[in-house]
């Protein structure tokens, strides 16, 4: 084989796109080595593009084994050497090494950010044999043909070593914290109880769990206090409107009653009308965080899901690189060209054309910056396949947001009419859009409420249909959801755009939280309690964000990697030491917490027969079979029991049967859709059917 240029990408899709963009005739050739795909492109020279599979290398302990701590010595190793189930990585690295042997020039084309830079660097250094010093760098923000060709002709002469330093340090620091703290917890619990359960915490995970626990505590300790609200229903031109009482929340019942009585049976008079005109500026372009929270509130997608979908759209060259924290759209991306392409799509045609007619295209921008990429924008390219629903939605959202940032401010008018009913004042409010501006482009994603009022004049008499007194209670603060938690992490500057969504997922995986409105489980409470008692530093936001800032400084060359690492170990060493000294105490606490959590997972609900016991999933000592039994059995008070299917998993998820109101369990068998099972033999839903019919689908 002749000598060629070897280009390394982060993912297979990107490799294929780069190869076909660089091939003279746009026809790259796909090859395979041991199942590892690579692509050959021909122009004046031969180019081989080989993809990675994300990270191929990772940080690991120098001395092997998972069962000890503290661990302060580490090295970078291939992932197959450190992780279970990473076997594929071995063949992958072998294939890349082979291709590197015959290459005379190397180009790193991984995503241009912290993670991508680390991925490319490790491959060049370890798999290609120290080629990181001679490698060049491709930088691009979209995978369109034009962008890729341009980036190839304008290659950066070398890798971005400060970015690599910063990224490497981040992995090392996070690994040091994660491995030491998580092992301390897991090993303490295992040594005490003899049973294994993964417990984890980390530099970012700890403080994040603390946000949730703090909120949960204030919800649990919340005491609702009563208050009263008064509103008047008034009739104007045969339509009924609600006017709110001037005093808002009234805390004393007698005061509320007095106002109500005074207004009863009286008509009102319009005392004053205030009209205010105001503008709403266009939104700012999406960075990953704002896209994630917008997609959460519009479609209910978790940050992780949005991130996955956006990544797919990027790999198909439909949107620009999504893992960005920029809210800027530099003119270099060529707004006009994108809008021209969008105008070929029927549903955007009119909107894009209108924007193109403007004398100047100037986007509204936000404050946040990113040195490597602009904000997320559509490339204007048409999809090459049918997109699924979530892809369509995210793409449409990105397109409309892009157009909206070029729009005019929205002009609105608010009206506040003060109605006097027997010397008590009520406000009737209206809100109206005068000029749509950018909202036209954002279309279905605009959240604004229009309340149109009929024409009214000062001095006019208003018919009062009735005055209503409402009993209310103050409400506890609301729980975090994955979207608002992500926002909180951003505001407090912990984690990075690449890691936050995964940290939230880990909290679910470890069963520290459950449900979409994130409720902290007892296990979550207990783990945090242990951390707060024995290593309060680890859950403090301060420590985490200080480290975060120092790591950012490495990127700006204002801090040395070695110094940050040494300090991180110095902070960690006494913490881990203390955990070790208190291992027994901690082990006991955590073991009890795990035991309780496992028991709780098996409780189905109150026993409908005796009314005082709880129904639980139990295992027969004789046969090992599972069944449902009442906890009062152990007290000799209730013998209620029901059979359970022995296949698959059975889990209570807090739903009751709509036929009989009994608690139900969810049964899950691999390859089938999970179903709710009512185990009540006398359930009316079962009597409808002929005997012997399977008890299923009772949702
Ligand atoms: Zn019972
Ligand atoms: Zn039932």
PDB file of N, CA, C and O and ligand atoms in Angstrom, residues 657-662 664 678-680 683-686 698, ligand 2:
ATOM      1  N   UNK A 657     -55.333  -0.613  40.900  1.00  0.00           N
ATOM      2  CA  UNK A 657     -56.167  -1.209  39.858  1.00  0.00           C
ATOM      3  C   UNK A 657     -57.421  -0.360  39.667  1.00  0.00           C
ATOM      4  O   UNK A 657     -58.064   0.022  40.639  1.00  0.00           O
ATOM      5  N   UNK A 658     -57.760  -0.093  38.432  1.00  0.00           N
ATOM      6  CA  UNK A 658     -58.943   0.754  38.232  1.00  0.00           C
ATOM      7  C   UNK A 658     -60.231  -0.046  38.392  1.00  0.00           C
ATOM      8  O   UNK A 658     -61.320   0.498  38.476  1.00  0.00           O
ATOM      9  N   UNK A 659     -60.119  -1.371  38.476  1.00  0.00           N
ATOM     10  CA  UNK A 659     -61.312  -2.192  38.675  1.00  0.00           C
ATOM     11  C   UNK A 659     -61.675  -2.326  40.145  1.00  0.00           C
ATOM     12  O   UNK A 659     -62.846  -2.276  40.504  1.00  0.00           O
ATOM     13  N   UNK A 660     -60.676  -2.518  40.999  1.00  0.00           N
ATOM     14  CA  UNK A 660     -60.984  -2.808  42.398  1.00  0.00           C
ATOM     15  C   UNK A 660     -60.273  -1.887  43.374  1.00  0.00           C
ATOM     16  O   UNK A 660     -60.528  -1.938  44.570  1.00  0.00           O
ATOM     17  N   UNK A 661     -59.377  -1.057  42.904  1.00  0.00           N
ATOM     18  CA  UNK A 661     -58.692  -0.118  43.788  1.00  0.00           C
ATOM     19  C   UNK A 661     -57.549  -0.726  44.576  1.00  0.00           C
ATOM     20  O   UNK A 661     -56.923  -0.048  45.382  1.00  0.00           O
ATOM     21  N   UNK A 662     -57.287  -2.005  44.360  1.00  0.00           N
ATOM     22  CA  UNK A 662     -56.158  -2.633  45.063  1.00  0.00           C
ATOM     23  C   UNK A 662     -54.836  -2.163  44.467  1.00  0.00           C
ATOM     24  O   UNK A 662     -54.780  -1.801  43.286  1.00  0.00           O
ATOM     25  N   UNK A 664     -51.293  -2.615  42.671  1.00  0.00           N
ATOM     26  CA  UNK A 664     -50.909  -3.569  41.627  1.00  0.00           C
ATOM     27  C   UNK A 664     -49.384  -3.662  41.557  1.00  0.00           C
ATOM     28  O   UNK A 664     -48.688  -2.879  42.191  1.00  0.00           O
ATOM     29  N   UNK A 678     -53.135  -7.040  38.468  1.00  0.00           N
ATOM     30  CA  UNK A 678     -53.966  -6.973  39.666  1.00  0.00           C
ATOM     31  C   UNK A 678     -54.041  -8.387  40.206  1.00  0.00           C
ATOM     32  O   UNK A 678     -54.453  -9.299  39.503  1.00  0.00           O
ATOM     33  N   UNK A 679     -53.615  -8.563  41.465  1.00  0.00           N
ATOM     34  CA  UNK A 679     -53.574  -9.926  42.001  1.00  0.00           C
ATOM     35  C   UNK A 679     -54.808 -10.254  42.823  1.00  0.00           C
ATOM     36  O   UNK A 679     -54.894 -11.289  43.455  1.00  0.00           O
ATOM     37  N   UNK A 680     -55.771  -9.354  42.852  1.00  0.00           N
ATOM     38  CA  UNK A 680     -57.006  -9.583  43.595  1.00  0.00           C
ATOM     39  C   UNK A 680     -57.859 -10.618  42.856  1.00  0.00           C
ATOM     40  O   UNK A 680     -58.358 -10.348  41.771  1.00  0.00           O
ATOM     41  N   UNK A 683     -61.316  -9.419  41.699  1.00  0.00           N
ATOM     42  CA  UNK A 683     -61.400  -8.153  40.964  1.00  0.00           C
ATOM     43  C   UNK A 683     -62.503  -8.225  39.909  1.00  0.00           C
ATOM     44  O   UNK A 683     -62.567  -9.176  39.137  1.00  0.00           O
ATOM     45  N   UNK A 684     -63.422  -7.242  39.896  1.00  0.00           N
ATOM     46  CA  UNK A 684     -64.524  -7.274  38.915  1.00  0.00           C
ATOM     47  C   UNK A 684     -64.025  -7.307  37.467  1.00  0.00           C
ATOM     48  O   UNK A 684     -64.697  -7.867  36.600  1.00  0.00           O
ATOM     49  N   UNK A 685     -62.854  -6.746  37.219  1.00  0.00           N
ATOM     50  CA  UNK A 685     -62.343  -6.760  35.841  1.00  0.00           C
ATOM     51  C   UNK A 685     -62.063  -8.186  35.376  1.00  0.00           C
ATOM     52  O   UNK A 685     -62.070  -8.466  34.190  1.00  0.00           O
ATOM     53  N   UNK A 686     -61.760  -9.056  36.349  1.00  0.00           N
ATOM     54  CA  UNK A 686     -61.451 -10.430  35.974  1.00  0.00           C
ATOM     55  C   UNK A 686     -62.704 -11.231  35.729  1.00  0.00           C
ATOM     56  O   UNK A 686     -62.741 -12.128  34.921  1.00  0.00           O
ATOM     57  N   UNK A 698     -54.286  -4.686  32.557  1.00  0.00           N
ATOM     58  CA  UNK A 698     -55.370  -4.084  33.325  1.00  0.00           C
ATOM     59  C   UNK A 698     -55.134  -2.600  33.527  1.00  0.00           C
ATOM     60  O   UNK A 698     -55.694  -1.986  34.399  1.00  0.00           O
TER      61      UNK A 698
HETATM   62 ZN1  LIG B   2     -58.352  -5.294  40.379  1.00  0.00          ZN
END
